[in-house]
Short mmCIF file of C-alpha atoms in Angstrom, two decimals:
data_model
loop_
_atom_site.label_atom_id
_atom_site.label_comp_id
_atom_site.label_asym_id
_atom_site.label_seq_id
_atom_site.Cartn_x
_atom_site.Cartn_y
_atom_site.Cartn_z
CA UNK A 16 100.22 140.70 70.04
CA UNK A 17 100.39 137.01 69.33
CA UNK A 18 99.51 135.49 66.01
CA UNK A 19 96.31 133.54 65.83
CA UNK A 20 98.07 130.12 65.90
CA UNK A 21 100.11 131.10 68.97
CA UNK A 22 97.08 132.16 70.90
CA UNK A 23 95.22 128.94 69.99
CA UNK A 24 98.10 126.85 71.36
CA UNK A 25 98.47 128.74 74.71
CA UNK A 26 97.49 127.01 77.91
CA UNK A 27 94.02 127.51 79.57
CA UNK A 28 94.81 127.97 83.32
CA UNK A 29 91.94 127.47 85.76
CA UNK A 30 91.30 127.09 89.55
CA UNK A 31 88.78 124.48 90.82
CA UNK A 32 86.92 124.01 93.96
CA UNK A 33 84.79 120.87 94.78
CA UNK A 34 82.92 118.99 97.52
CA UNK A 35 80.78 116.13 97.99
CA UNK A 36 80.31 112.58 99.42
CA UNK A 37 83.26 110.24 100.06
CA UNK A 38 82.62 106.57 100.40
CA UNK A 39 85.33 104.57 102.40
CA UNK A 40 86.08 101.09 100.78
CA UNK A 41 87.67 97.80 101.86
CA UNK A 42 88.86 97.36 105.46
CA UNK A 43 88.63 101.15 105.77
CA UNK A 44 85.02 100.98 104.78
CA UNK A 45 84.25 98.36 107.32
CA UNK A 46 85.37 100.66 110.08
CA UNK A 47 84.03 104.00 108.85
CA UNK A 48 80.92 105.53 107.67
CA UNK A 49 80.56 107.73 104.48
CA UNK A 50 81.97 111.06 104.94
CA UNK A 51 82.63 114.37 103.02
CA UNK A 52 85.33 115.81 100.92
CA UNK A 53 86.65 119.43 100.14
CA UNK A 54 89.07 120.03 97.15
CA UNK A 55 90.96 122.99 96.07
CA UNK A 56 93.23 122.97 92.96
CA UNK A 57 94.86 124.75 89.99
CA UNK A 58 95.10 123.29 86.51
CA UNK A 59 96.37 123.82 82.88
CA UNK A 60 95.32 122.36 79.59
CA UNK A 61 96.66 123.54 76.15
CA UNK A 62 93.76 124.54 74.07
CA UNK A 63 94.48 122.34 71.21
CA UNK A 64 95.20 119.29 73.33
CA UNK A 65 92.99 116.70 75.23
CA UNK A 66 95.70 116.23 77.86
CA UNK A 67 95.86 118.34 80.90
CA UNK A 68 97.15 118.74 84.39
CA UNK A 69 95.60 119.21 87.75
CA UNK A 70 97.33 119.86 91.06
CA UNK A 71 94.95 119.66 94.13
CA UNK A 72 94.79 119.76 97.88
CA UNK A 73 92.07 117.69 99.53
CA UNK A 74 90.50 116.78 102.82
CA UNK A 75 88.15 113.90 103.56
CA UNK A 76 86.54 113.17 106.94
CA UNK A 77 84.56 110.11 108.06
CA UNK A 78 82.77 108.87 111.33
CA UNK A 79 84.27 105.79 112.81
CA UNK A 80 81.74 103.10 113.66
CA UNK A 81 80.74 102.97 117.27
CA UNK A 82 82.78 105.95 118.41
CA UNK A 83 82.76 109.76 118.34
CA UNK A 84 86.17 109.55 116.70
CA UNK A 85 86.77 110.77 113.19
CA UNK A 86 89.03 109.23 110.44
CA UNK A 87 90.62 111.59 108.07
CA UNK A 88 92.51 111.44 104.77
CA UNK A 89 94.14 114.71 103.40
CA UNK A 90 96.68 115.23 100.72
CA UNK A 91 98.15 116.98 97.87
CA UNK A 92 97.86 115.16 94.37
CA UNK A 93 99.39 115.72 90.88
CA UNK A 94 96.86 114.56 88.27
CA UNK A 95 96.88 114.09 84.46
CA UNK A 96 93.51 114.57 82.83
CA UNK A 97 92.31 113.25 79.42
CA UNK A 98 89.41 114.58 77.55
CA UNK A 99 87.45 111.77 75.90
CA UNK A 100 85.51 114.08 73.72
CA UNK A 101 87.07 115.97 70.79
CA UNK A 102 87.47 119.78 71.36
CA UNK A 103 88.13 122.08 74.20
CA UNK A 104 86.44 120.92 77.35
CA UNK A 105 86.62 124.52 78.57
CA UNK A 106 83.84 125.55 76.47
CA UNK A 107 81.83 122.33 75.91
CA UNK A 108 80.36 119.42 77.73
CA UNK A 109 82.44 116.20 77.83
CA UNK A 110 83.63 113.10 79.56
CA UNK A 111 87.18 112.91 81.00
CA UNK A 112 89.40 110.48 82.91
CA UNK A 113 91.75 111.66 85.59
CA UNK A 114 94.62 109.97 87.57
CA UNK A 115 97.76 110.62 89.35
CA UNK A 116 99.93 110.32 92.49
CA UNK A 117 99.91 112.14 95.61
CA UNK A 118 101.25 112.50 99.19
CA UNK A 119 98.65 111.69 101.72
CA UNK A 120 98.31 112.20 105.51
CA UNK A 121 95.76 109.78 107.10
CA UNK A 122 94.27 109.11 110.51
CA UNK A 123 92.31 105.95 110.99
CA UNK A 124 90.46 106.26 114.35
CA UNK A 125 89.35 102.69 114.34
CA UNK A 126 92.98 101.45 114.79
CA UNK A 127 94.94 104.38 116.06
CA UNK A 128 94.83 108.03 116.68
CA UNK A 129 98.34 108.32 115.16
CA UNK A 130 98.67 110.27 111.91
CA UNK A 131 100.57 108.56 109.00
CA UNK A 132 102.01 110.09 105.87
CA UNK A 133 102.47 107.98 102.67
CA UNK A 134 102.42 108.08 98.93
CA UNK A 135 99.29 107.05 97.11
CA UNK A 136 97.54 107.02 93.73
CA UNK A 137 94.16 107.83 92.36
CA UNK A 138 92.22 107.06 89.17
CA UNK A 139 88.67 107.97 88.05
CA UNK A 140 86.46 110.04 85.63
CA UNK A 141 83.86 112.51 85.38
CA UNK A 142 81.72 114.82 83.12
CA UNK A 143 82.37 118.54 82.65
CA UNK A 144 79.68 121.00 81.47
CA UNK A 145 79.55 124.70 80.72
CA UNK A 146 77.98 127.40 82.87
CA UNK A 147 77.77 131.15 82.36
CA UNK A 148 81.42 132.41 82.67
CA UNK A 149 82.80 129.12 84.07
CA UNK A 150 82.47 125.46 84.04
CA UNK A 151 80.95 122.74 86.42
CA UNK A 152 82.07 119.16 86.74
CA UNK A 153 80.98 115.86 88.55
CA UNK A 154 83.76 113.22 89.07
CA UNK A 155 84.40 110.08 91.12
CA UNK A 156 87.86 108.86 91.77
CA UNK A 157 89.29 105.83 93.72
CA UNK A 158 92.08 106.76 96.11
CA UNK A 159 94.45 104.23 97.69
CA UNK A 160 97.24 105.08 100.17
CA UNK A 161 100.35 102.93 100.40
CA UNK A 162 101.31 101.04 103.53
CA UNK A 163 97.76 101.53 105.05
CA UNK A 164 94.31 100.14 104.55
CA UNK A 165 92.94 103.57 103.64
CA UNK A 166 90.91 103.45 100.41
CA UNK A 167 88.10 105.83 99.45
CA UNK A 168 86.09 107.17 96.57
CA UNK A 169 85.05 110.94 96.70
CA UNK A 170 82.20 111.74 94.47
CA UNK A 171 82.51 115.39 94.03
CA UNK A 172 80.68 118.42 92.28
CA UNK A 173 83.20 121.17 91.36
CA UNK A 174 83.45 124.47 89.63
CA UNK A 175 86.31 125.61 87.30
CA UNK A 176 87.21 129.24 87.04
#
């Protein structure tokens, strides 16, 4: 049995799933239509901290203009979250920011059918809200992949368990 103060400082670990619309931007957006995203992750946040961590796997797919080909961006990212509202976001509504780095695998159907793997980064924000027994969130993040023109913004609805 842990004393009350030790329990209050322990981590809250969660799993997250999300899906939504993905908007290609820049040159990548000139060659691709809006697509979809799927996200699966795990995260942790100390109960008394506004800082948390989320590791995610993601998949984004887009229709290339004028062809039946698909462009894709998949990856694994490690992200830091920061709760902009006081208190524990697990049990309350609140705004948050998120950002991190990742390893992305991309296929731009407009230029090549070859797959490339590169490091990239992402930054964004969202709003988390409580549901019965778990939480929901809506978030948008800007992703850019090094050494490519792949840039996109997934707008996702997710659940935290």
